[in-house]
PDB file of C-alpha atoms in Angstrom:
ATOM      1  CA  ARG A   1     -21.090 232.574 167.512  1.00  0.00           C
ATOM      2  CA  VAL A   2     -20.826 233.282 163.884  1.00  0.00           C
ATOM      3  CA  VAL A   3     -23.600 235.645 162.181  1.00  0.00           C
ATOM      4  CA  GLY A   4     -24.046 237.366 159.022  1.00  0.00           C
ATOM      5  CA  THR A   5     -25.411 241.074 158.323  1.00  0.00           C
ATOM      6  CA  HIS A   6     -26.613 241.677 154.758  1.00  0.00           C
ATOM      7  CA  PHE A   7     -27.025 245.374 154.379  1.00  0.00           C
ATOM      8  CA  TRP A   8     -28.621 246.963 151.270  1.00  0.00           C
ATOM      9  CA  ASN A   9     -27.242 249.517 149.481  1.00  0.00           C
ATOM     10  CA  PRO A  10     -27.114 252.568 150.091  1.00  0.00           C
ATOM     11  CA  PRO A  11     -26.941 251.375 154.142  1.00  0.00           C
ATOM     12  CA  PHE A  12     -27.290 254.855 155.267  1.00  0.00           C
ATOM     13  CA  LEU A  13     -31.004 254.971 153.437  1.00  0.00           C
ATOM     14  CA  VAL A  14     -31.988 251.609 153.057  1.00  0.00           C
ATOM     15  CA  PRO A  15     -33.284 250.515 156.331  1.00  0.00           C
ATOM     16  CA  LEU A  16     -33.310 246.558 155.615  1.00  0.00           C
ATOM     17  CA  VAL A  17     -30.619 244.268 156.877  1.00  0.00           C
ATOM     18  CA  GLU A  18     -30.553 240.638 156.804  1.00  0.00           C
ATOM     19  CA  VAL A  19     -29.079 238.707 159.667  1.00  0.00           C
ATOM     20  CA  VAL A  20     -28.180 235.522 158.558  1.00  0.00           C
ATOM     21  CA  GLN A  21     -27.918 232.444 160.959  1.00  0.00           C
ATOM     22  CA  ALA A  22     -25.238 229.777 160.041  1.00  0.00           C
ATOM     23  CA  GLU A  23     -25.275 226.615 161.010  1.00  0.00           C
ATOM     24  CA  ALA A  24     -24.212 226.335 164.135  1.00  0.00           C
ATOM     25  CA  THR A  25     -24.644 229.478 165.405  1.00  0.00           C
ATOM     26  CA  ASP A  26     -26.649 230.007 168.446  1.00  0.00           C
ATOM     27  CA  PRO A  27     -29.986 232.003 168.133  1.00  0.00           C
ATOM     28  CA  ALA A  28     -29.491 234.179 171.055  1.00  0.00           C
ATOM     29  CA  VAL A  29     -26.959 235.609 168.767  1.00  0.00           C
ATOM     30  CA  VAL A  30     -28.722 236.220 166.342  1.00  0.00           C
ATOM     31  CA  GLN A  31     -31.418 237.555 168.622  1.00  0.00           C
ATOM     32  CA  ALA A  32     -28.845 239.811 170.020  1.00  0.00           C
ATOM     33  CA  THR A  33     -27.774 241.187 166.851  1.00  0.00           C
ATOM     34  CA  MET A  34     -31.183 242.090 165.260  1.00  0.00           C
ATOM     35  CA  ASP A  35     -32.195 243.840 168.756  1.00  0.00           C
ATOM     36  CA  LEU A  36     -28.890 246.317 167.692  1.00  0.00           C
ATOM     37  CA  LEU A  37     -30.017 246.900 164.633  1.00  0.00           C
ATOM     38  CA  ILE A  38     -33.541 247.291 165.632  1.00  0.00           C
ATOM     39  CA  GLY A  39     -31.893 249.940 168.160  1.00  0.00           C
ATOM     40  CA  VAL A  40     -30.141 251.438 165.726  1.00  0.00           C
ATOM     41  CA  GLY A  41     -33.077 252.296 163.753  1.00  0.00           C
ATOM     42  CA  LYS A  42     -32.529 249.205 161.096  1.00  0.00           C
ATOM     43  CA  LEU A  43     -35.339 246.758 160.041  1.00  0.00           C
ATOM     44  CA  ALA A  44     -34.055 243.651 160.683  1.00  0.00           C
ATOM     45  CA  VAL A  45     -34.961 239.746 159.169  1.00  0.00           C
ATOM     46  CA  HIS A  46     -33.390 236.468 160.444  1.00  0.00           C
ATOM     47  CA  VAL A  47     -32.575 234.048 157.585  1.00  0.00           C
ATOM     48  CA  LYS A  48     -32.588 231.142 159.292  1.00  0.00           C
ATOM     49  CA  LYS A  49     -30.189 229.216 156.915  1.00  0.00           C
ATOM     50  CA  ASP A  50     -26.933 230.605 155.141  1.00  0.00           C
ATOM     51  CA  ILE A  51     -27.846 230.056 151.749  1.00  0.00           C
ATOM     52  CA  PRO A  52     -26.142 231.912 148.620  1.00  0.00           C
ATOM     53  CA  GLY A  53     -27.818 235.155 147.769  1.00  0.00           C
ATOM     54  CA  PHE A  54     -29.360 235.128 151.054  1.00  0.00           C
ATOM     55  CA  ILE A  55     -33.172 236.078 150.340  1.00  0.00           C
ATOM     56  CA  GLY A  56     -33.143 239.358 149.034  1.00  0.00           C
ATOM     57  CA  ASN A  57     -30.683 238.728 146.192  1.00  0.00           C
ATOM     58  CA  ARG A  58     -32.828 235.225 144.984  1.00  0.00           C
ATOM     59  CA  LEU A  59     -35.768 237.265 144.981  1.00  0.00           C
ATOM     60  CA  HIS A  60     -33.776 240.080 142.984  1.00  0.00           C
ATOM     61  CA  HIS A  61     -31.745 237.946 140.320  1.00  0.00           C
ATOM     62  CA  ALA A  62     -34.848 235.784 139.850  1.00  0.00           C
ATOM     63  CA  LEU A  63     -36.291 238.868 138.548  1.00  0.00           C
ATOM     64  CA  LYS A  64     -33.415 239.642 137.353  1.00  0.00           C
ATOM     65  CA  ARG A  65     -32.933 236.063 134.865  1.00  0.00           C
ATOM     66  CA  GLU A  66     -36.252 236.766 133.592  1.00  0.00           C
ATOM     67  CA  ALA A  67     -35.920 240.521 132.583  1.00  0.00           C
ATOM     68  CA  ILE A  68     -32.628 239.634 130.754  1.00  0.00           C
ATOM     69  CA  ALA A  69     -34.710 236.472 128.986  1.00  0.00           C
ATOM     70  CA  LEU A  70     -37.738 237.939 127.763  1.00  0.00           C
ATOM     71  CA  VAL A  71     -35.207 240.871 126.607  1.00  0.00           C
ATOM     72  CA  ALA A  72     -33.050 238.482 124.607  1.00  0.00           C
ATOM     73  CA  ASP A  73     -35.715 236.311 123.463  1.00  0.00           C
ATOM     74  CA  GLY A  74     -36.954 240.023 121.679  1.00  0.00           C
ATOM     75  CA  VAL A  75     -40.256 239.609 123.705  1.00  0.00           C
ATOM     76  CA  CYS A  76     -39.486 243.174 124.241  1.00  0.00           C
ATOM     77  CA  ASP A  77     -36.732 245.936 124.975  1.00  0.00           C
ATOM     78  CA  ALA A  78     -35.066 246.584 128.041  1.00  0.00           C
ATOM     79  CA  GLU A  79     -37.169 250.304 128.581  1.00  0.00           C
ATOM     80  CA  THR A  80     -40.782 247.966 128.441  1.00  0.00           C
ATOM     81  CA  ILE A  81     -39.532 245.449 131.423  1.00  0.00           C
ATOM     82  CA  ASP A  82     -38.604 248.929 133.464  1.00  0.00           C
ATOM     83  CA  THR A  83     -41.799 250.580 132.235  1.00  0.00           C
ATOM     84  CA  VAL A  84     -43.893 247.313 133.441  1.00  0.00           C
ATOM     85  CA  VAL A  85     -42.045 246.643 136.512  1.00  0.00           C
ATOM     86  CA  LYS A  86     -41.777 250.454 137.906  1.00  0.00           C
ATOM     87  CA  SER A  87     -45.854 251.330 136.243  1.00  0.00           C
ATOM     88  CA  GLY A  88     -47.109 247.840 137.075  1.00  0.00           C
ATOM     89  CA  PHE A  89     -46.482 245.454 140.001  1.00  0.00           C
ATOM     90  CA  GLY A  90     -43.685 247.447 141.237  1.00  0.00           C
ATOM     91  CA  ALA A  91     -46.023 250.249 141.900  1.00  0.00           C
ATOM     92  CA  ARG A  92     -47.713 248.008 144.453  1.00  0.00           C
ATOM     93  CA  MET A  93     -44.264 246.156 146.169  1.00  0.00           C
ATOM     94  CA  ALA A  94     -44.020 249.133 147.992  1.00  0.00           C
ATOM     95  CA  VAL A  95     -46.705 247.920 150.333  1.00  0.00           C
ATOM     96  CA  LEU A  96     -47.835 245.103 149.425  1.00  0.00           C
ATOM     97  CA  GLY A  97     -44.929 241.991 149.370  1.00  0.00           C
ATOM     98  CA  PRO A  98     -45.382 238.580 147.025  1.00  0.00           C
ATOM     99  CA  MET A  99     -46.811 236.485 150.100  1.00  0.00           C
ATOM    100  CA  GLU A 100     -49.520 238.846 150.791  1.00  0.00           C
ATOM    101  CA  GLN A 101     -50.637 239.329 146.994  1.00  0.00           C
ATOM    102  CA  LEU A 102     -50.345 235.409 146.975  1.00  0.00           C
ATOM    103  CA  ASP A 103     -52.626 235.186 149.749  1.00  0.00           C
ATOM    104  CA  LEU A 104     -54.967 238.311 148.307  1.00  0.00           C
ATOM    105  CA  VAL A 105     -55.716 236.809 144.799  1.00  0.00           C
ATOM    106  CA  GLY A 106     -55.765 233.885 146.043  1.00  0.00           C
ATOM    107  CA  LEU A 107     -53.862 230.674 146.256  1.00  0.00           C
ATOM    108  CA  GLY A 108     -55.826 228.873 144.048  1.00  0.00           C
ATOM    109  CA  LEU A 109     -55.685 231.110 140.945  1.00  0.00           C
ATOM    110  CA  THR A 110     -52.064 231.504 141.332  1.00  0.00           C
ATOM    111  CA  LEU A 111     -51.570 227.557 141.096  1.00  0.00           C
ATOM    112  CA  ASP A 112     -53.562 227.930 137.711  1.00  0.00           C
ATOM    113  CA  ILE A 113     -51.539 230.379 136.683  1.00  0.00           C
ATOM    114  CA  HIS A 114     -48.292 228.459 137.391  1.00  0.00           C
ATOM    115  CA  ASN A 115     -49.947 225.330 135.836  1.00  0.00           C
ATOM    116  CA  VAL A 116     -49.593 227.306 132.571  1.00  0.00           C
ATOM    117  CA  LEU A 117     -46.681 229.850 133.249  1.00  0.00           C
ATOM    118  CA  ILE A 118     -43.613 228.248 134.997  1.00  0.00           C
ATOM    119  CA  GLN A 119     -42.787 225.705 132.310  1.00  0.00           C
ATOM    120  CA  HIS A 120     -41.912 228.931 129.989  1.00  0.00           C
ATOM    121  CA  LEU A 121     -39.719 230.352 132.687  1.00  0.00           C
ATOM    122  CA  ASP A 122     -36.348 230.439 132.083  1.00  0.00           C
ATOM    123  CA  ASN A 123     -34.348 228.081 133.775  1.00  0.00           C
ATOM    124  CA  ALA A 124     -30.630 228.317 132.675  1.00  0.00           C
ATOM    125  CA  PRO A 125     -28.403 226.412 134.660  1.00  0.00           C
ATOM    126  CA  GLY A 126     -26.291 229.389 134.771  1.00  0.00           C
ATOM    127  CA  PRO A 127     -26.035 233.483 133.598  1.00  0.00           C
ATOM    128  CA  HIS A 128     -27.850 234.162 130.414  1.00  0.00           C
ATOM    129  CA  PRO A 129     -25.592 233.831 127.659  1.00  0.00           C
ATOM    130  CA  TYR A 130     -26.814 236.964 126.022  1.00  0.00           C
ATOM    131  CA  LEU A 131     -25.536 238.661 129.977  1.00  0.00           C
ATOM    132  CA  ALA A 132     -22.201 237.247 129.441  1.00  0.00           C
ATOM    133  CA  GLU A 133     -22.113 238.384 125.589  1.00  0.00           C
ATOM    134  CA  LYS A 134     -22.843 241.474 126.296  1.00  0.00           C
ATOM    135  CA  VAL A 135     -20.273 241.814 129.360  1.00  0.00           C
ATOM    136  CA  ALA A 136     -17.790 240.188 126.464  1.00  0.00           C
ATOM    137  CA  ARG A 137     -17.838 243.068 124.621  1.00  0.00           C
ATOM    138  CA  GLY A 138     -17.990 245.839 127.120  1.00  0.00           C
ATOM    139  CA  GLU A 139     -21.678 246.565 127.105  1.00  0.00           C
ATOM    140  CA  THR A 140     -21.522 246.794 131.264  1.00  0.00           C
ATOM    141  CA  GLY A 141     -23.852 249.647 131.804  1.00  0.00           C
ATOM    142  CA  MET A 142     -23.811 252.790 132.648  1.00  0.00           C
ATOM    143  CA  ASN A 143     -20.540 253.665 133.041  1.00  0.00           C
ATOM    144  CA  ALA A 144     -20.002 251.486 129.756  1.00  0.00           C
ATOM    145  CA  GLY A 145     -22.027 253.899 127.980  1.00  0.00           C
ATOM    146  CA  LYS A 146     -23.477 251.401 127.275  1.00  0.00           C
ATOM    147  CA  GLY A 147     -25.347 248.181 128.539  1.00  0.00           C
ATOM    148  CA  PHE A 148     -29.191 246.888 128.163  1.00  0.00           C
ATOM    149  CA  ARG A 149     -29.891 250.663 127.270  1.00  0.00           C
ATOM    150  CA  ASP A 150     -27.575 253.504 125.397  1.00  0.00           C
ATOM    151  CA  TRP A 151     -26.333 256.016 128.170  1.00  0.00           C
ATOM    152  CA  THR A 152     -24.894 259.501 128.874  1.00  0.00           C
ATOM    153  CA  GLU A 153     -23.611 261.012 131.201  1.00  0.00           C
ATOM    154  CA  GLU A 154     -26.205 263.023 131.626  1.00  0.00           C
ATOM    155  CA  THR A 155     -29.440 260.366 131.540  1.00  0.00           C
ATOM    156  CA  ALA A 156     -27.186 258.160 133.983  1.00  0.00           C
ATOM    157  CA  GLY A 157     -26.795 261.020 136.147  1.00  0.00           C
ATOM    158  CA  GLU A 158     -30.724 261.566 135.832  1.00  0.00           C
ATOM    159  CA  VAL A 159     -31.187 257.949 136.748  1.00  0.00           C
ATOM    160  CA  ARG A 160     -28.776 258.260 139.686  1.00  0.00           C
ATOM    161  CA  ARG A 161     -30.643 261.349 141.333  1.00  0.00           C
ATOM    162  CA  ARG A 162     -34.094 259.847 141.073  1.00  0.00           C
ATOM    163  CA  LEU A 163     -32.921 256.815 142.531  1.00  0.00           C
ATOM    164  CA  ALA A 164     -31.162 258.938 145.352  1.00  0.00           C
ATOM    165  CA  ASP A 165     -33.728 261.375 145.759  1.00  0.00           C
ATOM    166  CA  HIS A 166     -36.465 258.778 146.162  1.00  0.00           C
ATOM    167  CA  LEU A 167     -34.426 256.528 148.845  1.00  0.00           C
ATOM    168  CA  ILE A 168     -33.811 260.174 150.648  1.00  0.00           C
ATOM    169  CA  GLU A 169     -37.731 260.783 150.232  1.00  0.00           C
ATOM    170  CA  SER A 170     -38.558 257.159 151.704  1.00  0.00           C
ATOM    171  CA  ALA A 171     -35.906 257.211 154.992  1.00  0.00           C
ATOM    172  CA  PRO A 172     -37.337 256.170 157.899  1.00  0.00           C
TER     173      PRO A 172
END
C-alpha cells in the first residue's frame, strides 16, 4: 500500500500534487489519496509509473537543460532566456498545456518542426558541463550573489517578492 505524493513548493500556494503509483500499489489507494487531496483543495494528478522526477520535474528540467545549453553555447544570455519564456510561450502556458497546444497548432506542423529541430537540441548524457563549472566556481545562484546572473540582496529580494505576490494572487 505504498503511494507517493509530490507537492510543489510552496505547497500552501501551489495546488498541484503528483500522486505516484508504485508497481504494487493498489489503484484504490491511489484513488483514496487523490480524493483526500482534492478534499483539502489540492489539484491531484495520477502519475501511473514511479519514474525519476515524476512528470513536472522532468518537463521543467528538460526546459532548464536546453536553456543552460543555449547560454553555454553563446546563443543568448540568461536574461534573454527568461524574457523569452515569461513573455513568449510562458504567457500562454498558464492557460494552455503543451499537449493542448500541440493539438491546437496541429500534429503535422509539430512533426515538421521536430524533423528539423530535435536533432539540434541538447542531449548531454548528464548535467551540462557549463552548470558543473559554475557550481565548482561557487556561482550557485542568488544566495551566492552570482549564478547565471549577478544578484544583490535587493534584486534577489525583488524576484522572491514578485514570485510570492504572483502565487498569492493566483492561489485558489
